[in-house]
Short mmCIF file of C-alpha atoms in Angstrom, two decimals:
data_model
loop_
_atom_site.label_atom_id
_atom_site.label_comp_id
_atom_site.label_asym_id
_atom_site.label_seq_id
_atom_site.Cartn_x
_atom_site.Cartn_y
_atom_site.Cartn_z
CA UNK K 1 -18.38 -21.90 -14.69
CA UNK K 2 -14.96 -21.70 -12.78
CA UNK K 3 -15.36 -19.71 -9.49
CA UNK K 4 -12.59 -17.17 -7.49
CA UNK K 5 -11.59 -18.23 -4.73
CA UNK K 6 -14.04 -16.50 -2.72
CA UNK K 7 -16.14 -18.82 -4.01
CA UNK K 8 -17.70 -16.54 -6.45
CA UNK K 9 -18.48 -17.34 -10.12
CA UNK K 10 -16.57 -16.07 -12.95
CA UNK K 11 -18.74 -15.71 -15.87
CA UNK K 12 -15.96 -16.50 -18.57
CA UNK K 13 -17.22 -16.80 -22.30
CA UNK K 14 -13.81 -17.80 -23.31
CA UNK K 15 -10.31 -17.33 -22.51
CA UNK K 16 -9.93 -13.96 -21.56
CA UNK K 17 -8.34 -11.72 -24.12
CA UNK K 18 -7.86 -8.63 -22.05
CA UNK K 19 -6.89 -8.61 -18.25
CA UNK K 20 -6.55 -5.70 -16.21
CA UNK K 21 -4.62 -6.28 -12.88
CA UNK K 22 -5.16 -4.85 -9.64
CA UNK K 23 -2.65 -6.29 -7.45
CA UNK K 24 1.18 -5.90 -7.63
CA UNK K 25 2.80 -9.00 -7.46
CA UNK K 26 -0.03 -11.07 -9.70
CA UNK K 27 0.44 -8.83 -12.51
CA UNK K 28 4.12 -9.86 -12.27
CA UNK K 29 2.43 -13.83 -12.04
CA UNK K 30 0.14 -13.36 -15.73
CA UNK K 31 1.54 -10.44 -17.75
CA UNK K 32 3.94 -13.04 -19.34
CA UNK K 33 0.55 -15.17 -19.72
CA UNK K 34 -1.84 -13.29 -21.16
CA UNK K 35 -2.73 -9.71 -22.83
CA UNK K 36 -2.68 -7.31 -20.13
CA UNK K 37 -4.19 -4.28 -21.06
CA UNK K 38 -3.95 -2.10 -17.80
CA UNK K 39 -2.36 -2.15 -14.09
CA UNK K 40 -2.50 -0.45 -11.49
CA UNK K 41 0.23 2.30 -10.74
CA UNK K 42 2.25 -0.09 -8.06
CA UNK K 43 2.82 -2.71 -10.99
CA UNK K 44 6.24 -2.26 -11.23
CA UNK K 45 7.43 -5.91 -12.63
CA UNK K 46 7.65 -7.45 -15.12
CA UNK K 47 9.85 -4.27 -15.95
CA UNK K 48 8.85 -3.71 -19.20
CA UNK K 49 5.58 -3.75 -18.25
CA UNK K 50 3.78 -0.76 -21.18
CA UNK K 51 0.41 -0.60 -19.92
CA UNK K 52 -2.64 1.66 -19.13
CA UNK K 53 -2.14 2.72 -15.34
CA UNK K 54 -5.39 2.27 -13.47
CA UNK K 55 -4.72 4.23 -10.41
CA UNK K 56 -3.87 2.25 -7.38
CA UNK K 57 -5.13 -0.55 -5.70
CA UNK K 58 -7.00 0.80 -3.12
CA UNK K 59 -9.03 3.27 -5.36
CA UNK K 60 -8.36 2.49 -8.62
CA UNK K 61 -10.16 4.24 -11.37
CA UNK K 62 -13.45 1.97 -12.27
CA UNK K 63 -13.65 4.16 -15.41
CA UNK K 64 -10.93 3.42 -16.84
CA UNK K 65 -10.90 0.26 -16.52
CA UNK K 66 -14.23 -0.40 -18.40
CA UNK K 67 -12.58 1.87 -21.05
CA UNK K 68 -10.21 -0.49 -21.51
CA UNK K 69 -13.30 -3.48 -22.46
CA UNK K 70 -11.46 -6.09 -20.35
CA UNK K 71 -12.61 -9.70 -20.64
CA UNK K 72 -11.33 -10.38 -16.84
CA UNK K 73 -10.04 -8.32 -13.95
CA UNK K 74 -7.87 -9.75 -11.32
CA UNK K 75 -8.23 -8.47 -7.82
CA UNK K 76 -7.17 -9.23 -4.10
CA UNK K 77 -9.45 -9.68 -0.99
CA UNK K 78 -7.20 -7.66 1.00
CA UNK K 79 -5.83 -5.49 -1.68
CA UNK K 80 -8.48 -4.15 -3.42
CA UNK K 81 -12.29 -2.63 -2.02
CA UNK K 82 -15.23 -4.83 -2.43
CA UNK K 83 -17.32 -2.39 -3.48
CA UNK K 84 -15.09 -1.63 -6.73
CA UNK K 85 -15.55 -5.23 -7.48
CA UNK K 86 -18.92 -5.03 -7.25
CA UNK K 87 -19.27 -1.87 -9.49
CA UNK K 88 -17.19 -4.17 -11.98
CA UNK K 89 -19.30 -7.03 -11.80
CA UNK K 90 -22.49 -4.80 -12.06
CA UNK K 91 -21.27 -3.18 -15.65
CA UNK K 92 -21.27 -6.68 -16.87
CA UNK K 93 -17.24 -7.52 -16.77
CA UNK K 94 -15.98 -10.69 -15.01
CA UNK K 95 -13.81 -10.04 -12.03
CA UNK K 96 -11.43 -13.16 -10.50
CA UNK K 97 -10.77 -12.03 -6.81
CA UNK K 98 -7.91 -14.30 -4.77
CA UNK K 99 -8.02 -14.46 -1.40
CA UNK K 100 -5.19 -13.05 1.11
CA UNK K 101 -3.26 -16.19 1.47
CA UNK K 102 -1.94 -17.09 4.76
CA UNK K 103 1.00 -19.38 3.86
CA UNK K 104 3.26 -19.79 0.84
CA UNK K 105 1.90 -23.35 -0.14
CA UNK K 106 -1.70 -21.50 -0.36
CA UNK K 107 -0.45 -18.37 -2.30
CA UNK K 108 0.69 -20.74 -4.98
CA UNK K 109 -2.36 -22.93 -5.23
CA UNK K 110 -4.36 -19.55 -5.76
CA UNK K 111 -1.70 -18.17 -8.53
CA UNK K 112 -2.17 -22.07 -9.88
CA UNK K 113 -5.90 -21.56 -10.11
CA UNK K 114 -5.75 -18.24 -11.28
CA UNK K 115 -3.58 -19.28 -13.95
CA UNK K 116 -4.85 -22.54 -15.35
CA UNK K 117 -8.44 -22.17 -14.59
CA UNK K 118 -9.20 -18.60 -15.53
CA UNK K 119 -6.20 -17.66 -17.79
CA UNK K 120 -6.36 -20.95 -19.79
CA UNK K 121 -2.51 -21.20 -19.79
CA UNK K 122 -0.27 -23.74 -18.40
CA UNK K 123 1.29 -24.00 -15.04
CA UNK K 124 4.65 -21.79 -15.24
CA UNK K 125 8.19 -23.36 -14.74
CA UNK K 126 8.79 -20.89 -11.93
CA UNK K 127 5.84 -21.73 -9.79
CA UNK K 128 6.84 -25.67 -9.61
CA UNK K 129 10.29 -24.52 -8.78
CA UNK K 130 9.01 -21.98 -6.03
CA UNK K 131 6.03 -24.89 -4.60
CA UNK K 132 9.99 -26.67 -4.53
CA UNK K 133 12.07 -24.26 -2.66
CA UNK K 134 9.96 -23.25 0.09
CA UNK K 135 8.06 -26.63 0.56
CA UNK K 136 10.84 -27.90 3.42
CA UNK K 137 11.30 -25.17 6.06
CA UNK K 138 14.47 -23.90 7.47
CA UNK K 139 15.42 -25.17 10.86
CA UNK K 140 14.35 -22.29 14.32
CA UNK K 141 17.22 -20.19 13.99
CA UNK K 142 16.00 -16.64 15.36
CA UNK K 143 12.97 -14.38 16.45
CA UNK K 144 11.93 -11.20 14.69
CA UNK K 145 9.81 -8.51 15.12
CA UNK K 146 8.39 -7.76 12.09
CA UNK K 147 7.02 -3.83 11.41
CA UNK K 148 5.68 -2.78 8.21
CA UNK K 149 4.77 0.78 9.16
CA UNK K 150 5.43 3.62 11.66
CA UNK K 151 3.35 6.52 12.99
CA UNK K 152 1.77 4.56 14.37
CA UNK K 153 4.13 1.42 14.57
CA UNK K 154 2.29 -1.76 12.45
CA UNK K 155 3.60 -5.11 12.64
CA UNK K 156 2.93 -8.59 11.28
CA UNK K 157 0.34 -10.43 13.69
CA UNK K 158 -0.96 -13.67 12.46
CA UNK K 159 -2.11 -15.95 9.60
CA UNK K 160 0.35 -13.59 7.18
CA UNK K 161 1.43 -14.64 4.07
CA UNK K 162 5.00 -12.93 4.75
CA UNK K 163 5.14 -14.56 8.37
CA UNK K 164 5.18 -18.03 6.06
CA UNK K 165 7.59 -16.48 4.49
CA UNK K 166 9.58 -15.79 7.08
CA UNK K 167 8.94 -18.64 9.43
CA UNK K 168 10.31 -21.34 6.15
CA UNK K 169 13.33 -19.26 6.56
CA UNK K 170 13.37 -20.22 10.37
CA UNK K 171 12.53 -17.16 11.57
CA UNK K 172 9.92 -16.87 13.98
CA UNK K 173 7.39 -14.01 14.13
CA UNK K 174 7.00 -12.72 17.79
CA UNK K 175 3.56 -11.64 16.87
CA UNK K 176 2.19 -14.99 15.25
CA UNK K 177 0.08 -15.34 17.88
CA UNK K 178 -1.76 -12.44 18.26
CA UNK K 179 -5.54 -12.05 17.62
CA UNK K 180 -5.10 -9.47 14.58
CA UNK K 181 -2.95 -10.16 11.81
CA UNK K 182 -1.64 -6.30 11.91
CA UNK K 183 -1.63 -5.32 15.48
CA UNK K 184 0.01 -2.01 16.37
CA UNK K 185 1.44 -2.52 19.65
CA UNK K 186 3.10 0.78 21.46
CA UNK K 187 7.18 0.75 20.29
CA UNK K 188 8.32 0.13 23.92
CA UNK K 189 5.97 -2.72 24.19
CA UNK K 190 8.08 -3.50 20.97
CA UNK K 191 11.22 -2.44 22.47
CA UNK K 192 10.89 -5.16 25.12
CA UNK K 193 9.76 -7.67 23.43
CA UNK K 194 12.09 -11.05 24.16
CA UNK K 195 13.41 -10.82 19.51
CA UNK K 196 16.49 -11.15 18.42
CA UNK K 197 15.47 -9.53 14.92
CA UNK K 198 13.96 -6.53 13.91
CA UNK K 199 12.88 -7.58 10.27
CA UNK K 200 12.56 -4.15 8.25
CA UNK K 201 11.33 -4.10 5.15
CA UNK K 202 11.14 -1.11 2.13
CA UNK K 203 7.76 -1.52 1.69
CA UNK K 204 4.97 -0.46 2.60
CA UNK K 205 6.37 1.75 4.88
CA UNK K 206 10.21 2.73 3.10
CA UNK K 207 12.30 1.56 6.08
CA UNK K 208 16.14 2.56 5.62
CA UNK K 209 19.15 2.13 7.68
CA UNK K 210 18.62 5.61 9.04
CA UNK K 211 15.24 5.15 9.58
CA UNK K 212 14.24 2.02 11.78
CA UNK K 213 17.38 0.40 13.55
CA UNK K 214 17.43 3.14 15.42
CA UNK K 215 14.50 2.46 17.50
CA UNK K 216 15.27 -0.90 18.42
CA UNK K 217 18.74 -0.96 20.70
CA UNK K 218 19.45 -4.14 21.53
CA UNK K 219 17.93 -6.31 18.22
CA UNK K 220 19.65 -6.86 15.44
CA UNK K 221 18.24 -4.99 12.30
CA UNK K 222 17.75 -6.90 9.21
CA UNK K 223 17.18 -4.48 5.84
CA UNK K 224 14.90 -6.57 3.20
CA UNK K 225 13.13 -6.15 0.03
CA UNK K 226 9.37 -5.79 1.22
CA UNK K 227 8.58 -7.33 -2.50
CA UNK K 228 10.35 -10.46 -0.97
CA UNK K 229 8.56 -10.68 1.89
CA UNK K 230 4.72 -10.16 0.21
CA UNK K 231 4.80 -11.34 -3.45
CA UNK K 232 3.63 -14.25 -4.41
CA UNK K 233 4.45 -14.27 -7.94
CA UNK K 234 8.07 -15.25 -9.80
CA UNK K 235 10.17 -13.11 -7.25
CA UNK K 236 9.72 -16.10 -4.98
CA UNK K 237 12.39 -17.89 -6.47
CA UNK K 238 14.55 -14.49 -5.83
CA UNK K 239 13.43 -14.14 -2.20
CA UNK K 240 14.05 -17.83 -0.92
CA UNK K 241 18.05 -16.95 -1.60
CA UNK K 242 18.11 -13.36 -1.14
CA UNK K 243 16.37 -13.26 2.71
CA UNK K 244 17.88 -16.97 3.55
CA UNK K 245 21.15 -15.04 3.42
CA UNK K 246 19.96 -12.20 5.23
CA UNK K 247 19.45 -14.07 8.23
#
């Protein structure tokens, strides 16, 4: 019996017919893989994606999605509430959680495992070009401060998947080493801190050009896709080019 990687088993008759996804950027991974049935309501790729809308990930509707008689549900150890998986697991339907990967190497050995060992399917051509791109980092080339909400101000901390991200790129996180991954330091302790960057991204928190430099005099504001900087699925290819030229 294959197990998650949280190390828990996957009771999988079969290759699963019917997948319901929880988490964003995976559902952009398998839809092209497999029959998904339902998705949460922050699924927004592939873009044709026509399927039942779960609610979100954080409190998605556990109803509905035994109404839709999946074979598997894919979830997210940081994405989705454990006790949702376990009300899944306890009606009797298999549930495949991935852990919150801290690098990009690791966020594409979980997709890999997701995909051959409970999908059934093959390894896609845009996951060996991705483990490609962003296997050789960029050389040091800047420091960035790295917020990813406001009120109050949230930043990246350490052992982040988008810090990987960001640090292949050769940018530096300010925050790597800090004892929480999402520490939310006061903005003038932000403010002072010795960055060059101030990395903002649309999402979670929908940071716009009149709505974030502005706080930070003196660092150079960088505008990004927030699905660059935290999906580990086929935009990867996308975001290697698209933030290497940002910086």
């Amino acid at each position: 019996m294959p197990t998650d990687d949280l190390g828990a088993e996957v009771p999988l008759a079969d290759h699963p017919r019917r997948v319901v996804s929880l988490v964003p950027s995976l559902t952009d991974a398998i839809a092209p893989l497999t029959t998904l049935v339902g998705a949460t309501d922050y699924c927004t790729h592939p873009a044709d994606l026509d399927v039942v809308r779960i609610g979100g990930s954080k409190y998605p509707s556990v109803d509905k999605i035994l109404a839709l008689s999946p074979d598997l549900v894919v979830g997210n150890a940081e994405e989705n509430r454990p006790g949702d998986v376990s009300d899944l697991r306890s009606a009797g339907v298999a549930v495949w959680v991935t852990e919150a990967p801290a690098t990009v190497p690791a966020a594409l050995e979980s997709v890999r495992r997701l995909v051959t060992e409970a999908l059934g399917a093959r390894v896609p051509d845009w996951l060996l070009e991705a483990a490609e791109l962003w296997a050789t980092p960029r050389p040091h080339r800047a420091t960035a401060i790295v917020p990813v909400w406001r009120k109050p101000w949230i930043v990246l901390g350490r052992d982040t998947f988008a810090g990987d991200v960001l640090l292949r790129l050769g940018v530096s996180n300010a925050y790597a080493e800090h004892p929480e991954r999402y520490p939310r330091p006061p903005l003038s302790e932000l403010v002072d801190t010795e960055a060059d960057l101030v990395v903002l991204p649309d999402e979670p928190y929908e940071f716009t050009a009149d709505d974030g430099p502005g706080f930070f005099p003196g660092k150079r504001p960088v505008l990004v896709n927030g699905r660059y900087l935290t999906w580990y699925g086929p935009s990867l290819l996308d975001a290697w080019h698209a933030l290497d030229a940002a910086f």
